[in-house]
Amino acid sequence: MKRNQFFNSLSIVSRLKAKIGYHLLFFSIILFSDYSVLATPDFHLIPGGFSPVSGKIPSLSINWTYSTTDSYANSYIVPAANSWNNISFQVSLNKVTSGSYVINAVTSTSTTTGSFGEMIPYCSDGSGYKCNFNKNWNSARVIGYVNQMTSYNFTSTQIISNYAHEFGHALSLDHYLGDPNVLPAVLMKQGKQGILPQQTDKGHLIEKWGS
Ligand SMILES: [Zn+2]
């Protein structure tokens, strides 16, 4: 049933309630924002990001590391990062435990209810100035807010999905917000879910970096 048919089938009071519910759903999605720039429905790519032409990261071959235990990384972060490989020939995420890296995956806690993760880009090496989303980044941090995931009873699959979502931001994918009634399964929307990159996400990665 299409949305309009659905509304027309209801009484006036029910229609009002349904519309309020629809808008509450939209605003609850906004509440789950994990970074400060909110996306609009058509804006699914972050303009800036790691630059393959900067000379620093040829072909967007990105070394990443982690500041968690090995077992936590192997259980959740490694499968999340690997889920973005073999989609675009231009993009690869390579786990390193020594030598240089540009993404550090960390765990932290957040006091913001429903904030499960965050990706913070930096213009300089290390943890200096946070970078603008329109600029070239030199490094980034992928953060999982463990206390929030725990309080929302995330399963292992949902934890992996959460890190995969944040790695998606590190690869310059923004949130993809469409009409909730027609939105296909997509990793780069906000909230608790248990999926890896879907066709829509893969298409956006290729749109940004090439096939
Ligand atoms: Zn996000």
mmCIF file of C-alpha atoms and ligand atoms in Angstrom:
data_model
loop_
_atom_site.group_PDB
_atom_site.id
_atom_site.type_symbol
_atom_site.label_atom_id
_atom_site.label_comp_id
_atom_site.label_asym_id
_atom_site.label_seq_id
_atom_site.Cartn_x
_atom_site.Cartn_y
_atom_site.Cartn_z
ATOM 1 C CA MET A 1 0.000 0.000 0.000
ATOM 2 C CA LYS A 2 1.353 3.405 -0.947
ATOM 3 C CA ARG A 3 1.530 6.087 1.698
ATOM 4 C CA ASN A 4 -1.316 8.191 0.231
ATOM 5 C CA GLN A 5 -3.614 5.188 -0.096
ATOM 6 C CA PHE A 6 -2.822 4.367 3.505
ATOM 7 C CA PHE A 7 -3.741 7.851 4.717
ATOM 8 C CA ASN A 8 -6.929 7.970 2.605
ATOM 9 C CA SER A 9 -8.140 4.698 4.144
ATOM 10 C CA LEU A 10 -8.156 6.246 7.629
ATOM 11 C CA SER A 11 -10.681 8.474 9.427
ATOM 12 C CA ILE A 12 -9.715 12.134 9.879
ATOM 13 C CA VAL A 13 -8.599 11.592 13.488
ATOM 14 C CA SER A 14 -6.647 8.488 12.544
ATOM 15 C CA ARG A 15 -5.107 10.338 9.619
ATOM 16 C CA LEU A 16 -3.922 13.079 11.986
ATOM 17 C CA LYS A 17 -2.461 10.512 14.366
ATOM 18 C CA ALA A 18 -0.773 8.708 11.504
ATOM 19 C CA LYS A 19 0.738 11.944 10.221
ATOM 20 C CA ILE A 20 2.015 12.876 13.680
ATOM 21 C CA GLY A 21 3.488 9.382 13.981
ATOM 22 C CA TYR A 22 5.156 9.774 10.615
ATOM 23 C CA HIS A 23 6.778 13.026 11.684
ATOM 24 C CA LEU A 24 7.795 11.620 15.077
ATOM 25 C CA LEU A 25 9.494 8.795 13.210
ATOM 26 C CA PHE A 26 11.385 11.345 11.122
ATOM 27 C CA PHE A 27 12.473 13.348 14.147
ATOM 28 C CA SER A 28 13.519 10.210 16.020
ATOM 29 C CA ILE A 29 15.837 9.464 13.095
ATOM 30 C CA ILE A 30 17.297 12.969 13.456
ATOM 31 C CA LEU A 31 17.906 12.247 17.173
ATOM 32 C CA PHE A 32 20.192 9.400 16.214
ATOM 33 C CA SER A 33 22.568 11.803 14.488
ATOM 34 C CA ASP A 34 26.170 10.722 14.899
ATOM 35 C CA TYR A 35 27.816 13.827 13.610
ATOM 36 C CA SER A 36 26.957 17.462 13.412
ATOM 37 C CA VAL A 37 26.260 17.907 9.695
ATOM 38 C CA LEU A 38 22.785 16.573 9.057
ATOM 39 C CA ALA A 39 22.143 15.121 5.664
ATOM 40 C CA THR A 40 19.306 16.005 3.335
ATOM 41 C CA PRO A 41 17.672 13.295 1.226
ATOM 42 C CA ASP A 42 19.715 14.045 -1.903
ATOM 43 C CA PHE A 43 23.021 14.636 -0.176
ATOM 44 C CA HIS A 44 24.545 11.208 0.298
ATOM 45 C CA LEU A 45 28.231 11.957 -0.284
ATOM 46 C CA ILE A 46 30.577 13.946 1.942
ATOM 47 C CA PRO A 47 32.307 16.486 -0.348
ATOM 48 C CA GLY A 48 35.743 16.080 1.262
ATOM 49 C CA GLY A 49 37.582 13.068 2.552
ATOM 50 C CA PHE A 50 40.792 11.171 2.046
ATOM 51 C CA SER A 51 42.268 12.256 -1.239
ATOM 52 C CA PRO A 52 43.775 9.747 -3.658
ATOM 53 C CA VAL A 53 45.475 12.626 -5.471
ATOM 54 C CA SER A 54 47.170 14.108 -2.423
ATOM 55 C CA GLY A 55 50.111 11.736 -2.863
ATOM 56 C CA LYS A 56 49.663 10.664 0.711
ATOM 57 C CA ILE A 57 47.173 7.901 0.020
ATOM 58 C CA PRO A 58 47.631 6.563 -3.544
ATOM 59 C CA SER A 59 44.515 4.832 -4.893
ATOM 60 C CA LEU A 60 42.786 5.345 -1.588
ATOM 61 C CA SER A 61 44.552 2.350 -0.112
ATOM 62 C CA ILE A 62 43.872 3.130 3.504
ATOM 63 C CA ASN A 63 45.802 1.649 6.376
ATOM 64 C CA TRP A 64 43.790 1.467 9.540
ATOM 65 C CA THR A 65 44.574 0.272 13.023
ATOM 66 C CA TYR A 66 42.731 -0.097 16.303
ATOM 67 C CA SER A 67 43.157 0.864 19.938
ATOM 68 C CA THR A 68 41.079 -1.948 21.387
ATOM 69 C CA THR A 69 41.926 -5.503 22.403
ATOM 70 C CA ASP A 70 42.764 -7.885 19.573
ATOM 71 C CA SER A 71 39.703 -9.979 20.310
ATOM 72 C CA TYR A 72 37.338 -6.981 20.207
ATOM 73 C CA ALA A 73 38.898 -5.798 16.943
ATOM 74 C CA ASN A 74 38.742 -9.258 15.370
ATOM 75 C CA SER A 75 35.135 -9.787 16.471
ATOM 76 C CA TYR A 76 33.657 -6.458 15.408
ATOM 77 C CA ILE A 77 35.990 -3.980 13.716
ATOM 78 C CA VAL A 78 37.820 -6.207 11.222
ATOM 79 C CA PRO A 79 34.626 -7.587 9.602
ATOM 80 C CA ALA A 80 33.228 -4.050 9.524
ATOM 81 C CA ALA A 81 36.253 -2.636 7.689
ATOM 82 C CA ASN A 82 36.496 -5.611 5.327
ATOM 83 C CA SER A 83 32.858 -5.170 4.306
ATOM 84 C CA TRP A 84 33.932 -2.123 2.251
ATOM 85 C CA ASN A 85 36.607 -4.025 0.295
ATOM 86 C CA ASN A 86 36.062 -5.551 -3.163
ATOM 87 C CA ILE A 87 33.333 -3.049 -4.077
ATOM 88 C CA SER A 88 35.424 -0.399 -5.841
ATOM 89 C CA PHE A 89 38.831 -1.325 -7.274
ATOM 90 C CA GLN A 90 39.954 2.134 -6.105
ATOM 91 C CA VAL A 91 39.232 1.566 -2.418
ATOM 92 C CA SER A 92 40.846 -0.815 0.022
ATOM 93 C CA LEU A 93 40.976 -0.788 3.805
ATOM 94 C CA ASN A 94 44.026 -2.578 5.151
ATOM 95 C CA LYS A 95 44.459 -3.473 8.803
ATOM 96 C CA VAL A 96 47.933 -2.750 10.160
ATOM 97 C CA THR A 97 49.324 -3.282 13.639
ATOM 98 C CA SER A 98 52.581 -1.433 13.021
ATOM 99 C CA GLY A 99 53.773 1.281 10.686
ATOM 100 C CA SER A 100 51.739 4.201 9.446
ATOM 101 C CA TYR A 101 47.969 4.368 9.377
ATOM 102 C CA VAL A 102 45.349 7.030 8.747
ATOM 103 C CA ILE A 103 42.273 5.604 10.510
ATOM 104 C CA ASN A 104 42.290 4.592 14.140
ATOM 105 C CA ALA A 105 39.255 2.617 15.342
ATOM 106 C CA VAL A 106 38.581 3.145 19.016
ATOM 107 C CA THR A 107 35.954 2.453 21.640
ATOM 108 C CA SER A 108 34.602 5.177 23.865
ATOM 109 C CA THR A 109 31.503 6.138 25.809
ATOM 110 C CA SER A 110 28.912 8.789 25.079
ATOM 111 C CA THR A 111 26.453 10.543 27.344
ATOM 112 C CA THR A 112 24.153 11.110 24.350
ATOM 113 C CA THR A 113 21.355 8.558 24.415
ATOM 114 C CA GLY A 114 21.175 6.654 21.141
ATOM 115 C CA SER A 115 24.539 7.869 19.854
ATOM 116 C CA PHE A 116 26.185 4.604 18.847
ATOM 117 C CA GLY A 117 29.226 5.816 16.986
ATOM 118 C CA GLU A 118 31.014 8.679 15.339
ATOM 119 C CA MET A 119 33.611 9.373 12.669
ATOM 120 C CA ILE A 120 35.863 12.356 13.265
ATOM 121 C CA PRO A 121 38.196 13.521 10.471
ATOM 122 C CA TYR A 122 41.389 15.448 11.188
ATOM 123 C CA CYS A 123 43.222 17.817 8.893
ATOM 124 C CA SER A 124 46.542 17.124 10.577
ATOM 125 C CA ASP A 125 48.197 13.924 11.644
ATOM 126 C CA GLY A 126 47.290 12.559 15.029
ATOM 127 C CA SER A 127 44.435 14.050 16.998
ATOM 128 C CA GLY A 128 44.956 17.747 16.261
ATOM 129 C CA TYR A 129 42.357 19.938 14.619
ATOM 130 C CA LYS A 130 39.092 18.392 13.540
ATOM 131 C CA CYS A 131 38.704 18.705 9.816
ATOM 132 C CA ASN A 132 35.946 20.290 7.777
ATOM 133 C CA PHE A 133 33.818 17.841 5.776
ATOM 134 C CA ASN A 134 34.629 19.827 2.636
ATOM 135 C CA LYS A 135 38.397 19.453 2.957
ATOM 136 C CA ASN A 136 40.976 16.748 2.406
ATOM 137 C CA TRP A 137 41.563 14.716 5.521
ATOM 138 C CA ASN A 138 44.884 13.388 6.742
ATOM 139 C CA SER A 139 43.522 11.048 9.354
ATOM 140 C CA ALA A 140 40.281 9.996 10.973
ATOM 141 C CA ARG A 141 38.991 8.296 14.041
ATOM 142 C CA VAL A 142 36.211 5.710 13.929
ATOM 143 C CA ILE A 143 34.539 5.534 17.316
ATOM 144 C CA GLY A 144 32.097 3.010 18.763
ATOM 145 C CA TYR A 145 30.192 4.155 21.841
ATOM 146 C CA VAL A 146 30.137 0.902 23.767
ATOM 147 C CA ASN A 147 27.896 2.032 26.644
ATOM 148 C CA GLN A 148 25.167 3.124 24.207
ATOM 149 C CA MET A 149 25.371 -0.085 22.177
ATOM 150 C CA THR A 150 25.165 -2.078 25.411
ATOM 151 C CA SER A 151 22.178 -0.179 26.749
ATOM 152 C CA TYR A 152 20.348 -0.736 23.433
ATOM 153 C CA ASN A 153 21.166 -4.472 23.617
ATOM 154 C CA PHE A 154 23.146 -4.575 20.369
ATOM 155 C CA THR A 155 23.835 -8.075 19.079
ATOM 156 C CA SER A 156 27.257 -8.940 17.634
ATOM 157 C CA THR A 157 25.850 -8.423 14.145
ATOM 158 C CA GLN A 158 24.559 -4.973 15.092
ATOM 159 C CA ILE A 159 27.909 -3.965 16.613
ATOM 160 C CA ILE A 160 29.677 -4.953 13.377
ATOM 161 C CA SER A 161 27.060 -3.016 11.400
ATOM 162 C CA ASN A 162 27.627 0.050 13.567
ATOM 163 C CA TYR A 163 31.391 0.049 12.900
ATOM 164 C CA ALA A 164 30.773 -0.607 9.204
ATOM 165 C CA HIS A 165 28.524 2.480 9.166
ATOM 166 C CA GLU A 166 31.287 4.622 10.704
ATOM 167 C CA PHE A 167 33.883 3.282 8.240
ATOM 168 C CA GLY A 168 31.400 4.294 5.544
ATOM 169 C CA HIS A 169 31.603 7.877 6.814
ATOM 170 C CA ALA A 170 35.421 7.625 6.732
ATOM 171 C CA LEU A 171 35.059 6.710 3.045
ATOM 172 C CA SER A 172 33.035 9.929 2.525
ATOM 173 C CA LEU A 173 29.577 8.415 2.513
ATOM 174 C CA ASP A 174 27.030 10.650 4.193
ATOM 175 C CA HIS A 175 23.713 9.563 5.608
ATOM 176 C CA TYR A 176 21.224 8.507 3.008
ATOM 177 C CA LEU A 177 17.800 9.736 4.023
ATOM 178 C CA GLY A 178 14.875 9.126 1.769
ATOM 179 C CA ASP A 179 11.189 8.677 2.343
ATOM 180 C CA PRO A 180 11.092 6.091 5.187
ATOM 181 C CA ASN A 181 8.243 4.336 3.363
ATOM 182 C CA VAL A 182 10.318 3.659 0.288
ATOM 183 C CA LEU A 183 13.868 3.668 1.675
ATOM 184 C CA PRO A 184 15.600 0.451 0.620
ATOM 185 C CA ALA A 185 17.811 -1.414 3.075
ATOM 186 C CA VAL A 186 20.816 0.852 3.412
ATOM 187 C CA LEU A 187 23.732 0.807 5.853
ATOM 188 C CA MET A 188 24.261 4.559 5.702
ATOM 189 C CA LYS A 189 21.064 5.521 7.469
ATOM 190 C CA GLN A 190 21.023 6.119 11.185
ATOM 191 C CA GLY A 191 19.866 3.892 13.961
ATOM 192 C CA LYS A 192 20.248 0.328 15.172
ATOM 193 C CA GLN A 193 20.472 -2.221 12.400
ATOM 194 C CA GLY A 194 22.386 -5.352 11.540
ATOM 195 C CA ILE A 195 23.412 -5.060 7.898
ATOM 196 C CA LEU A 196 26.619 -4.511 5.921
ATOM 197 C CA PRO A 197 26.950 -2.308 2.813
ATOM 198 C CA GLN A 198 23.913 -2.790 0.558
ATOM 199 C CA GLN A 199 23.533 -2.088 -3.174
ATOM 200 C CA THR A 200 22.692 1.554 -2.478
ATOM 201 C CA ASP A 201 25.781 1.979 -0.282
ATOM 202 C CA LYS A 202 28.002 0.208 -2.812
ATOM 203 C CA GLY A 203 26.691 2.435 -5.584
ATOM 204 C CA HIS A 204 27.483 5.528 -3.538
ATOM 205 C CA LEU A 205 31.035 4.300 -2.827
ATOM 206 C CA ILE A 206 31.599 3.815 -6.562
ATOM 207 C CA GLU A 207 30.003 7.197 -7.293
ATOM 208 C CA LYS A 208 32.553 8.823 -4.952
ATOM 209 C CA TRP A 209 35.732 6.923 -5.817
ATOM 210 C CA GLY A 210 35.151 5.133 -9.122
ATOM 211 C CA SER A 211 34.448 1.527 -10.000
HETATM 212 ZN ZN ZN B 1 26.223 8.052 10.685
#
